[in-house]
Coordinates of N, CA and C in Angstrom, one line a residue:
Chain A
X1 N 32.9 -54.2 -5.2 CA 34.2 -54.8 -5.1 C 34.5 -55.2 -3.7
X2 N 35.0 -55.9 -3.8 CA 35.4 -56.9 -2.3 C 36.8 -55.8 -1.6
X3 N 36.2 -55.6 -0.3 CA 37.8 -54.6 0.1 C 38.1 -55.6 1.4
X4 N 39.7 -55.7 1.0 CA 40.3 -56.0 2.4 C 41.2 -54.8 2.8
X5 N 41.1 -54.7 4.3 CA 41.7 -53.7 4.6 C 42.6 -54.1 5.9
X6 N 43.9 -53.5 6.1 CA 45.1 -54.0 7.0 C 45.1 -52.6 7.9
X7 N 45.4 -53.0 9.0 CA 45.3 -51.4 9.6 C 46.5 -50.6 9.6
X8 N 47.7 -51.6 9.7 CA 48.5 -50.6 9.7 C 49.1 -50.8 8.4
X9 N 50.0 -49.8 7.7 CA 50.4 -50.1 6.4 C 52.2 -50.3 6.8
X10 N 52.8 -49.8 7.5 CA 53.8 -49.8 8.5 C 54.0 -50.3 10.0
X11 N 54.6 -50.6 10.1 CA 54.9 -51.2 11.3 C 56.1 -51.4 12.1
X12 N 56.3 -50.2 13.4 CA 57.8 -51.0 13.6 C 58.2 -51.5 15.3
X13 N 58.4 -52.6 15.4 CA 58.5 -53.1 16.9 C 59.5 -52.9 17.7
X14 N 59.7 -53.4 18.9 CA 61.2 -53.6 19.6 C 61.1 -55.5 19.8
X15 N 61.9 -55.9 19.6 CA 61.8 -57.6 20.0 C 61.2 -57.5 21.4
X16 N 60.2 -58.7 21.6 CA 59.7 -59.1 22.5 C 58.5 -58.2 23.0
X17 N 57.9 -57.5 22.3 CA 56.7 -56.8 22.0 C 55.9 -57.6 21.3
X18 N 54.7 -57.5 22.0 CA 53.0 -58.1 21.6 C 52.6 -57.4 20.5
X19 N 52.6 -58.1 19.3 CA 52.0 -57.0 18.5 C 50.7 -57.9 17.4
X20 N 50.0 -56.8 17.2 CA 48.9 -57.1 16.6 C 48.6 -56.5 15.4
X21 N 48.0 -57.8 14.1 CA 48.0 -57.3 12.9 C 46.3 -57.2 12.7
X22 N 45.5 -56.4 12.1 CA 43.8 -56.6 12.1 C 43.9 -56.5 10.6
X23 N 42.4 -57.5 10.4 CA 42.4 -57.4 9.1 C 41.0 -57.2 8.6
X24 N 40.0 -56.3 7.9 CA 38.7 -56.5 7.9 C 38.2 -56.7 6.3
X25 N 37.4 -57.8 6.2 CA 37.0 -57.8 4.9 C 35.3 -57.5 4.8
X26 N 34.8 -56.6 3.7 CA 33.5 -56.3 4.0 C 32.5 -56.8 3.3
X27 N 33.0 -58.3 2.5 CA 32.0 -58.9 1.6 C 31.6 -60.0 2.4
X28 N 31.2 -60.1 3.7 CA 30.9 -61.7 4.0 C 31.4 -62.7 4.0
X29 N 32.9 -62.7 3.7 CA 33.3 -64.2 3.0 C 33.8 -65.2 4.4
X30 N 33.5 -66.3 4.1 CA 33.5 -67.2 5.3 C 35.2 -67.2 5.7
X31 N 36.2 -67.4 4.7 CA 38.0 -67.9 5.2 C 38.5 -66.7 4.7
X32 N 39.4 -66.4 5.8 CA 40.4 -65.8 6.1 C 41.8 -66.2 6.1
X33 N 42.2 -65.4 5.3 CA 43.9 -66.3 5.7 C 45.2 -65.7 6.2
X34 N 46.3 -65.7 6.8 CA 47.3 -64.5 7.1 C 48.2 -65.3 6.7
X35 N 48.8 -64.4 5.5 CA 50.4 -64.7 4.6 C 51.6 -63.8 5.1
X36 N 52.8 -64.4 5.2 CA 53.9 -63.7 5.2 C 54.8 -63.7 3.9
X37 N 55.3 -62.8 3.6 CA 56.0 -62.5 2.0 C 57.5 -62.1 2.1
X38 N 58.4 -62.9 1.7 CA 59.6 -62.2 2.3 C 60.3 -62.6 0.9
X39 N 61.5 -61.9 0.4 CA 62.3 -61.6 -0.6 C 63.0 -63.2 -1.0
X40 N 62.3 -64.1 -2.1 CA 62.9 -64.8 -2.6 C 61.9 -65.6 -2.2
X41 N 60.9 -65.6 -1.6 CA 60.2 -66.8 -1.1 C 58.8 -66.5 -1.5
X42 N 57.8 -67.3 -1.9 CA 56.8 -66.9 -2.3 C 55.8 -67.3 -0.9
X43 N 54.5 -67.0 -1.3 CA 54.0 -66.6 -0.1 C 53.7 -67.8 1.3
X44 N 54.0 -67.4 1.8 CA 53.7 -68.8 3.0 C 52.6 -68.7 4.3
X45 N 51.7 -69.6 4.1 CA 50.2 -69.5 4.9 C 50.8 -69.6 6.4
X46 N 50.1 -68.8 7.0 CA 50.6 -69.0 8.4 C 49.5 -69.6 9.9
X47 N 48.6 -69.0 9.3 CA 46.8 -69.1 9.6 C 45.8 -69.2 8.6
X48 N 45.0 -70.1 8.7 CA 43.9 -69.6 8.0 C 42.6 -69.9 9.2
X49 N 41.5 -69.6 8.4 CA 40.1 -69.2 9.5 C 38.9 -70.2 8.2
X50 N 37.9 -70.5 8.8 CA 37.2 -70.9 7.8 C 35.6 -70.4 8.2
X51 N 35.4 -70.3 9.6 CA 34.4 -69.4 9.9 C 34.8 -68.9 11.1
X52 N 33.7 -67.9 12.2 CA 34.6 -67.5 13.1 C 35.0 -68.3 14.6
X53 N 35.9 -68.1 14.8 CA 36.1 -68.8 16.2 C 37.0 -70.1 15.6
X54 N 36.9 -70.3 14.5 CA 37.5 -71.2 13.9 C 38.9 -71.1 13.8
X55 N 39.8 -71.9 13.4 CA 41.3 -71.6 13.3 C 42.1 -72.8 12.4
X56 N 43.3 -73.0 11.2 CA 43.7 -73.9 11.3 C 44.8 -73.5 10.8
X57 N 46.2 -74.3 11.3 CA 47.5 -73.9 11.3 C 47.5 -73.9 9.5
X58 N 48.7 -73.2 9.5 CA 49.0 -73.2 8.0 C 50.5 -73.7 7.8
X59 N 51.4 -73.2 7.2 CA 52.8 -74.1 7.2 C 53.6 -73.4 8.3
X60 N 53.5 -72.1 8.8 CA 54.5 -71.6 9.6 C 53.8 -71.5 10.6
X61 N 52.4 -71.6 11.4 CA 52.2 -71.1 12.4 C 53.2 -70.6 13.9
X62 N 54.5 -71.4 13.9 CA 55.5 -71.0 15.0 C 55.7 -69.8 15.2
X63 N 55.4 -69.0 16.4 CA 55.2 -67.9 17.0 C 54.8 -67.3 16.8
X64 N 53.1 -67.9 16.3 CA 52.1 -66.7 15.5 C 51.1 -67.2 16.4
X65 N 49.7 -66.5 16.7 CA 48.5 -67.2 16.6 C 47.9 -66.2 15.6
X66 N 46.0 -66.3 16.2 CA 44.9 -65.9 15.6 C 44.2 -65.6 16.2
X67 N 43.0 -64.6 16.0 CA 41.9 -64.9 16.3 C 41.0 -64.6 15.4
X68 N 39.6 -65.3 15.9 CA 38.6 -64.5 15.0 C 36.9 -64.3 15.5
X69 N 37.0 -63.6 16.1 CA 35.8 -63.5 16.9 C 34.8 -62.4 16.2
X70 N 34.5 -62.1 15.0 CA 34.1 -61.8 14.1 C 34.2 -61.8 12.8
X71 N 32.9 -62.4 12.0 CA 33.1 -62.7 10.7 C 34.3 -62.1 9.7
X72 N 33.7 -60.4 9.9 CA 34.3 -59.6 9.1 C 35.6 -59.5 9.7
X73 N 36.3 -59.9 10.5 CA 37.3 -59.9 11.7 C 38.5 -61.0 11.8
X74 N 39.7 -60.8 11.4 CA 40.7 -61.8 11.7 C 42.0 -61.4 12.4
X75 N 42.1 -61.8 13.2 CA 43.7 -60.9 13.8 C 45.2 -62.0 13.7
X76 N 46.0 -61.4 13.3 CA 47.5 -61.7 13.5 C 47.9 -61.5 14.8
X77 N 48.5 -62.5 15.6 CA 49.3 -62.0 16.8 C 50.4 -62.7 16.8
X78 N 51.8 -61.3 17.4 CA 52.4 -62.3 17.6 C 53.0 -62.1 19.1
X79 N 53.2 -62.7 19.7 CA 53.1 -62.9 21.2 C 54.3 -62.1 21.6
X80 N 55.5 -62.7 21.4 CA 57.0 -62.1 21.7 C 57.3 -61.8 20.3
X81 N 57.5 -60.5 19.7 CA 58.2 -60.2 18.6 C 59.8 -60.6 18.8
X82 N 60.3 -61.3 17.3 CA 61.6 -61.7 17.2 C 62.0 -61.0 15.8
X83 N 63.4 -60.5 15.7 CA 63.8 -60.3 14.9 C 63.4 -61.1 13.1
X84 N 63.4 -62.3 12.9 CA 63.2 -63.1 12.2 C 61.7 -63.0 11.6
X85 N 60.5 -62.3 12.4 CA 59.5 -61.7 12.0 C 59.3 -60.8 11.2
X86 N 60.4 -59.9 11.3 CA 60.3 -58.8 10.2 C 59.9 -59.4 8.8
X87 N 58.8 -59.0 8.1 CA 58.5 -59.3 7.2 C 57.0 -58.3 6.6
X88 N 56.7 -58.8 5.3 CA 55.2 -58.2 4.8 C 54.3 -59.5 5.2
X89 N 53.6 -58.9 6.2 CA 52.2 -59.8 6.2 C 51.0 -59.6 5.2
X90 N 50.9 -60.8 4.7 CA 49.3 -60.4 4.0 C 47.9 -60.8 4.3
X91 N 47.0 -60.1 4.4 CA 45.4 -61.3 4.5 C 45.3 -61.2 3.6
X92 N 44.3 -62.1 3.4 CA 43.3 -62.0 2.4 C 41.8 -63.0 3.1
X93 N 41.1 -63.3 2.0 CA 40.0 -63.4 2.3 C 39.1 -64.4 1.0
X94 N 38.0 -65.0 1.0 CA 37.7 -65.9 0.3 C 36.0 -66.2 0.3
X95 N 35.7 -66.9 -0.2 CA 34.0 -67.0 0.1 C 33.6 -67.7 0.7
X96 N 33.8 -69.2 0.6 CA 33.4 -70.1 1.1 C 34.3 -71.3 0.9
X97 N 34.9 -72.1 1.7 CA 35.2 -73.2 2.0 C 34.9 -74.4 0.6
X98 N 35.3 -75.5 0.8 CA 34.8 -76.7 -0.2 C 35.0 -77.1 -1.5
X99 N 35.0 -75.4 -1.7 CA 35.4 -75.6 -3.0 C 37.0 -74.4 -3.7
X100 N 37.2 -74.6 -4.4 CA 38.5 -73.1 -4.7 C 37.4 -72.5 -5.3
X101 N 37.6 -71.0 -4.8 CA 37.5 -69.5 -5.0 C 38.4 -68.6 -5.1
X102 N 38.4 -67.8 -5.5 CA 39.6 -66.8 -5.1 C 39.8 -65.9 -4.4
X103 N 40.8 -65.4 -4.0 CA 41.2 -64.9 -2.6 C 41.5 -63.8 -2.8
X104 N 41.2 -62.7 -2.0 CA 40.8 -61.3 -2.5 C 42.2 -60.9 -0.9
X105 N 43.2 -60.0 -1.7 CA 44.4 -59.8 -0.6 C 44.2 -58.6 -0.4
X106 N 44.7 -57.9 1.0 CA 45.0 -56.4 1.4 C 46.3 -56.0 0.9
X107 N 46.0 -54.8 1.3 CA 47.5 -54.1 0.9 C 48.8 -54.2 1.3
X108 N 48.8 -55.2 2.3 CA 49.5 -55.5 3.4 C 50.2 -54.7 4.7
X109 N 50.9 -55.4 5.1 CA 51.3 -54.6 6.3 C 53.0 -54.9 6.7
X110 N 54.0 -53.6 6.1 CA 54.9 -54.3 6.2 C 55.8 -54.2 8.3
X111 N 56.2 -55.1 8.7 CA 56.5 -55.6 10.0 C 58.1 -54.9 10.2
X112 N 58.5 -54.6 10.9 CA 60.1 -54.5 11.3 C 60.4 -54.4 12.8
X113 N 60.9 -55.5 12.9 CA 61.6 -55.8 14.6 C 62.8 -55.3 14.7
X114 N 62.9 -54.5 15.7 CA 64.2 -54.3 15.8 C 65.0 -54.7 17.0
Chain B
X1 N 55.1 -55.7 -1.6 CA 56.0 -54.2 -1.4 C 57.3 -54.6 -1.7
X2 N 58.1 -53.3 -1.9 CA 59.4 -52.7 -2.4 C 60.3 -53.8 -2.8
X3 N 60.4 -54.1 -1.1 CA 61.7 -55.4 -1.1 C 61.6 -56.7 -1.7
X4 N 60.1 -57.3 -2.0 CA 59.9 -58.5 -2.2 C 60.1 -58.6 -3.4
X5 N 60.4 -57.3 -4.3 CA 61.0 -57.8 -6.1 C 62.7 -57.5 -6.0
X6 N 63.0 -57.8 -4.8 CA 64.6 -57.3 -5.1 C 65.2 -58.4 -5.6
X7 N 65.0 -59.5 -5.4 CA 65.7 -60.9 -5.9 C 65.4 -61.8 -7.4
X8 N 64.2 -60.9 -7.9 CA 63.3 -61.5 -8.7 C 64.5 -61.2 -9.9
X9 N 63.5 -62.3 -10.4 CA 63.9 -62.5 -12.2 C 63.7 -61.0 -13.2
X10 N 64.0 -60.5 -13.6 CA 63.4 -59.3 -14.5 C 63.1 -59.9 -15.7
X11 N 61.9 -59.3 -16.2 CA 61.9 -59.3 -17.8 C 61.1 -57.6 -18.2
X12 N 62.0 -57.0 -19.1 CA 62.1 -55.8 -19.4 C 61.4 -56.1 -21.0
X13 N 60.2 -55.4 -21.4 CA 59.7 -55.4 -22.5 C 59.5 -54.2 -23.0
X14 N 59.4 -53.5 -24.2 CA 59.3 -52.3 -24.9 C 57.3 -52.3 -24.9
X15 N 57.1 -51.1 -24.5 CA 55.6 -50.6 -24.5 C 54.9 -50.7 -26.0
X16 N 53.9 -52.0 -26.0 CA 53.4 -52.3 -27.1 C 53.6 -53.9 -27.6
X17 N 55.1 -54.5 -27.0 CA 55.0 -55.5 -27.4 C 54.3 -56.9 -26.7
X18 N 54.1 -57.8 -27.1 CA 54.2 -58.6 -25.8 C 54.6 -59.4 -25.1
X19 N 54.4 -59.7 -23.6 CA 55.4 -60.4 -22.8 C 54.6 -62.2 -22.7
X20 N 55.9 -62.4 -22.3 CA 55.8 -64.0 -21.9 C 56.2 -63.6 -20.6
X21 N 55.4 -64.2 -19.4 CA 56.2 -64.7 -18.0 C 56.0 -66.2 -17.4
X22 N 57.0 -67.2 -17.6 CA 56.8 -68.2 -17.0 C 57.5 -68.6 -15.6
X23 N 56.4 -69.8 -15.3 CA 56.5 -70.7 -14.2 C 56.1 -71.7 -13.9
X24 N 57.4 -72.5 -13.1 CA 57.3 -74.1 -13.2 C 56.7 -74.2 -11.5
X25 N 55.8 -75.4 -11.8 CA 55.0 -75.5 -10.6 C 55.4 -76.9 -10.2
X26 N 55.4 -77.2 -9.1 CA 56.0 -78.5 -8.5 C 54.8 -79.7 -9.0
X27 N 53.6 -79.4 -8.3 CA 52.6 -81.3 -7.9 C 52.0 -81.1 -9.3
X28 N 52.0 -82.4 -9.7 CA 51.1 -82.5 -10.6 C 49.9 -83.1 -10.3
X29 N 49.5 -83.4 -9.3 CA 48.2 -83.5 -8.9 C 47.4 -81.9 -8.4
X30 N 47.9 -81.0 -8.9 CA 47.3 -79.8 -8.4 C 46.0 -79.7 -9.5
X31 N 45.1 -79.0 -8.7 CA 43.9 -78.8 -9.5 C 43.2 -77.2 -10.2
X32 N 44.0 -76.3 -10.1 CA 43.4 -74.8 -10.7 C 45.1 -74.4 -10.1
X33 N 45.3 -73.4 -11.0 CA 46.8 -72.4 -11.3 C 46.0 -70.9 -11.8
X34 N 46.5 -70.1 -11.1 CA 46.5 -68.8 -11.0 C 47.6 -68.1 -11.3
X35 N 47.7 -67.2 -11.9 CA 48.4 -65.6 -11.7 C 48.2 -64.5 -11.0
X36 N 49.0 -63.9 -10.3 CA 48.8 -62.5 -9.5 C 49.8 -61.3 -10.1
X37 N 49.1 -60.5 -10.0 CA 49.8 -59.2 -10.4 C 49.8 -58.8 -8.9
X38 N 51.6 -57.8 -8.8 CA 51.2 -57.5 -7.4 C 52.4 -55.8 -7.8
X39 N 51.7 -54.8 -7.5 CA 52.4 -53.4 -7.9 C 53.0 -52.9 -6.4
X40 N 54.1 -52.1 -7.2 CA 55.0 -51.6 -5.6 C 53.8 -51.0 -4.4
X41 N 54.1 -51.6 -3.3 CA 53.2 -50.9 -2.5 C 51.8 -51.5 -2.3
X42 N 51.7 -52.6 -2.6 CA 50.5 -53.3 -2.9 C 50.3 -54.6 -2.7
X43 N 48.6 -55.1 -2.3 CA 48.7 -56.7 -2.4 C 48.5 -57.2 -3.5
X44 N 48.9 -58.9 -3.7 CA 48.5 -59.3 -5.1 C 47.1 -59.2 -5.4
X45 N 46.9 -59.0 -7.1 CA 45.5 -59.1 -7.2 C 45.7 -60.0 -8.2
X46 N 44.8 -60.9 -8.4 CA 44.1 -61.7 -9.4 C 44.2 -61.6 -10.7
X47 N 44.6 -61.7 -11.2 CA 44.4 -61.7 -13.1 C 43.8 -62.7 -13.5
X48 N 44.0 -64.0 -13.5 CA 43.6 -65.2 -14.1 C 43.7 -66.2 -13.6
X49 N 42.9 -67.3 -14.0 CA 43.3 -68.9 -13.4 C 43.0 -70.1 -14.7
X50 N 43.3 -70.9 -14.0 CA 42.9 -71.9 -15.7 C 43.1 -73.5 -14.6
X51 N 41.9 -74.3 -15.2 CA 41.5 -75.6 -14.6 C 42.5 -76.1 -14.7
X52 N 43.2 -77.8 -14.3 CA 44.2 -78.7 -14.9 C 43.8 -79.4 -15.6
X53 N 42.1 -79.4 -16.5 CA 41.9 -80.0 -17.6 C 41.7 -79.5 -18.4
X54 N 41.4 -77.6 -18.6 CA 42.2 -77.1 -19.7 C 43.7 -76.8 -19.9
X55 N 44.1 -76.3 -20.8 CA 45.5 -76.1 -21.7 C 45.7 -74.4 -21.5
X56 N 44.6 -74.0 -21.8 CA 44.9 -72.6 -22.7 C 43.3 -71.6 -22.0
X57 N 43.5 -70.5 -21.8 CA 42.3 -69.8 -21.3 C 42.7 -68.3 -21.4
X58 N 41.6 -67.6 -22.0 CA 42.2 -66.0 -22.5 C 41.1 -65.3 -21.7
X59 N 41.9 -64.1 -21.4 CA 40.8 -63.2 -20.4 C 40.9 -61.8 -21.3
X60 N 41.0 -60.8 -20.4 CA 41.2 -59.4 -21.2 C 42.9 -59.1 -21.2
X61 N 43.7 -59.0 -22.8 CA 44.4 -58.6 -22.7 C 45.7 -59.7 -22.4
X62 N 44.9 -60.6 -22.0 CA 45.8 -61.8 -20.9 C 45.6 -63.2 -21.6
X63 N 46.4 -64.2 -21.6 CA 46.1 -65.9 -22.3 C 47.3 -66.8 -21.2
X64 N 46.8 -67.2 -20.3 CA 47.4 -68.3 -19.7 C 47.5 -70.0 -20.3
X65 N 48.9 -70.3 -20.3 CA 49.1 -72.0 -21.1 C 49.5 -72.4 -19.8
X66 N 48.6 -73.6 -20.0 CA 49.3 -74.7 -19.1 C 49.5 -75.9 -19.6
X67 N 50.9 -76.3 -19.6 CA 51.5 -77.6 -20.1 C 51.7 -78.4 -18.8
X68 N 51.0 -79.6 -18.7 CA 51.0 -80.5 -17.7 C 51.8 -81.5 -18.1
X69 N 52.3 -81.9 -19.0 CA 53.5 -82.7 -19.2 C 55.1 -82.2 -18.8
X70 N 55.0 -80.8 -18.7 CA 56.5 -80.0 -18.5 C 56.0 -79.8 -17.1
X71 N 54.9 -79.7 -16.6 CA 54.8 -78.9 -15.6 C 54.7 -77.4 -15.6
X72 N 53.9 -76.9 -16.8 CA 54.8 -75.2 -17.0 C 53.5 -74.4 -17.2
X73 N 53.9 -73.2 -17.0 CA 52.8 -72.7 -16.8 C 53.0 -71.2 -17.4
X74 N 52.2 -70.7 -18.5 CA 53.0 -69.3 -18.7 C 51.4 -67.9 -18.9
X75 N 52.0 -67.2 -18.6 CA 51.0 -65.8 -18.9 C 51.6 -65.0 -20.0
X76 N 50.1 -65.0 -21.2 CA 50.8 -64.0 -21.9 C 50.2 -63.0 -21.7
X77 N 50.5 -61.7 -22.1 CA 50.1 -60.1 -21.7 C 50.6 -59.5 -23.4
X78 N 49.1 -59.3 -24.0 CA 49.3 -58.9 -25.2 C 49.4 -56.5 -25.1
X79 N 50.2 -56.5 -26.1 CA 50.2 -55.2 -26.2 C 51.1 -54.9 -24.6
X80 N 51.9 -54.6 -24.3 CA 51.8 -54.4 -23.0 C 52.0 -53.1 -22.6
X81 N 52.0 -52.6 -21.1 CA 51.4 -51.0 -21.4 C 52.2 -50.7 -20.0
X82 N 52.5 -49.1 -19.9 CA 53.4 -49.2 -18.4 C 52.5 -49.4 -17.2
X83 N 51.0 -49.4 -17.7 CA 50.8 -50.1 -16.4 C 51.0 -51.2 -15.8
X84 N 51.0 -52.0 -16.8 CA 51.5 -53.7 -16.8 C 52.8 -53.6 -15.8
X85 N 53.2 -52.9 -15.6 CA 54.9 -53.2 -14.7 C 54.7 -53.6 -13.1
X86 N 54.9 -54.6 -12.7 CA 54.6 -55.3 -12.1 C 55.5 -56.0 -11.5
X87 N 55.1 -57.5 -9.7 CA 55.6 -58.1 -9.9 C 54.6 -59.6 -10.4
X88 N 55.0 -60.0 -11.1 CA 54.0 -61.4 -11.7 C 54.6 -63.0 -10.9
X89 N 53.3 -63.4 -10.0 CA 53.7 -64.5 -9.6 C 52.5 -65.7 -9.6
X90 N 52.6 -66.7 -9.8 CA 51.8 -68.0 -10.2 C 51.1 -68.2 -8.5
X91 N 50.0 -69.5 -8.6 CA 50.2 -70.4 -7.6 C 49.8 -71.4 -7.8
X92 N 49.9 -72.7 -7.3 CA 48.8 -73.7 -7.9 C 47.9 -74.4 -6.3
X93 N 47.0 -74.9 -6.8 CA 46.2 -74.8 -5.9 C 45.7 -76.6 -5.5
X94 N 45.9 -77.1 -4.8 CA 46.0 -78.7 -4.4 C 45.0 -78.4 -3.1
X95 N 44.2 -79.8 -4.2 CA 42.9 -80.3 -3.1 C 44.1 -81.1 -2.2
X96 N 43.3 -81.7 -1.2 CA 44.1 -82.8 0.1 C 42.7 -82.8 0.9
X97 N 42.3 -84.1 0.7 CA 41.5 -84.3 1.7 C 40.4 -82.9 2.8
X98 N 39.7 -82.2 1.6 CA 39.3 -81.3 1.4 C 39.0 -80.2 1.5
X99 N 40.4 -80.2 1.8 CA 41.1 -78.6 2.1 C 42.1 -77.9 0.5
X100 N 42.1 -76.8 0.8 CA 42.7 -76.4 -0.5 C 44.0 -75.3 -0.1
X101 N 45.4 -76.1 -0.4 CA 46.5 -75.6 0.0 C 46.8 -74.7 -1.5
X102 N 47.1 -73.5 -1.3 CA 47.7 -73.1 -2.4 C 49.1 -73.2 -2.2
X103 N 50.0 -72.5 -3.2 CA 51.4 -72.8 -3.1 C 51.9 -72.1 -4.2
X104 N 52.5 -70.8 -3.7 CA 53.0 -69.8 -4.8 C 54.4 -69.5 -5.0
X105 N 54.1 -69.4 -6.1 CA 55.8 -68.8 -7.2 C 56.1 -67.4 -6.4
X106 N 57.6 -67.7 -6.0 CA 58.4 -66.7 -6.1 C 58.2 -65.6 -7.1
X107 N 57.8 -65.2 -7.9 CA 57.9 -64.3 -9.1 C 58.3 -64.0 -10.2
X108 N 58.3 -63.3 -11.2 CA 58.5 -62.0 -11.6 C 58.7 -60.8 -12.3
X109 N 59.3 -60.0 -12.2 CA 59.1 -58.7 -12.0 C 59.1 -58.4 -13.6
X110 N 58.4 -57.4 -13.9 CA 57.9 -57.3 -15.3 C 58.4 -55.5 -15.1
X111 N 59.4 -55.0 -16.4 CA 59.7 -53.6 -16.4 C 59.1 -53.0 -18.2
X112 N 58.2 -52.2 -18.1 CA 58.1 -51.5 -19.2 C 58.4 -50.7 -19.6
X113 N 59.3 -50.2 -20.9 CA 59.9 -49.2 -21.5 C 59.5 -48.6 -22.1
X114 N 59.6 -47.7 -21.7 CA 58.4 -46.5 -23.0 C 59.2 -46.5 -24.5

């Protein structure tokens, strides 16, 4: 079975703290993606990855980046934490590019700025 | 998690029978529609998908319709069981110039009664 795994399952900030989300999937799959989930809104891409070192904005990227300097490897950052962050992040993860596959999600990671 | 079914729709079904959960999807140029199941405390997982050149596609337990004339899209869940309690949300999935944007349903929330 395909596992994604989030490292923190909780999370709680002070505004304007660097904070960082990791996300590891252990089946090889080429794209990566980091969703935010918030009450009333369905889910919204923020990053995705398609191999590593790679990157491409998704609909929110504004005060987020990425990295991904390993396959199995994708990181959430967000530079200055803001109140308006608080939210559930999700990754997830995929096989390959080109064509649709399906996207295998973690357990998430829920965020709170205070 | 917790918070993200506070706004949702309910549908409350008696253990045994079966449920309908529908959702209307915006493009009709989309090309594959999915379902996620997603439990308190949890990421979504996968149930089912169905092409936009078929109608109708049954898994275990599970028969997704898709009506492309209404735009509509529904999951049935035969027998239903307390595990089934859930939050249930769609996505549909749009090629663009050969990238693949998904774009997901708000939800929802499925209550089983013993």
């Amino acid at each position: 079975d395909v596992k994604v795994t989030q490292s923190s399952r909780y999370l709680v900030k002070r505004t304007g703290e660097k904070v960082f989300l990791e996300c590891v999937q252990d089946m090889d799959h080429e794209n990566m993606f980091w969703y935010r989930q918030d009450p009333g809104l369905g889910l919204r891409l923020i990053y995705f990855s398609y191999d590593v070192k790679m990157k491409e904005k998704g609909d929110i990227p504004e005060g987020y980046s990425v990295s991904r300097e390993k396959k199995e490897r994708f990181s959430l950052i967000l530079e200055s934490a803001s109140t308006n962050q608080t939210s559930m992040y999700l990754c997830a993860s995929s096989l390959f590019w080109g064509s649709y596959n399906e996207q295998f999600f973690g357990p998430g990671t829920r965020l709170t700025v205070l | 998690g917790e918070s993200v079914g506070l706004h949702l729709p309910t549908l409350s079904v008696q253990e045994g029978d079966n449920s309908i959960i529908n959702c209307a999807y915006s493009n009709s140029a989309s090309d594959y529609f999915i379902w996620y199941k997603q439990e308190s405390g949890k990421g979504p997982q996968f149930i089912i998908d169905i092409r936009s050149n078929m109608d109708k596609r049954q898994g275990q337990r599970v028969t997704v319709l898709l009506n492309k004339t209404v735009k509509h899209l529904s999951l049935q869940i035969a027998a239903t069981q307390p595990g089934d309690s859930a939050v249930y949300f769609c996505a549909e999935v749009l090629t663009t110039s050969g990238t693949y944007k998904y774009i997901f349903g708000t939800g929802t929330r499925l209550k089983v009664l013993a």
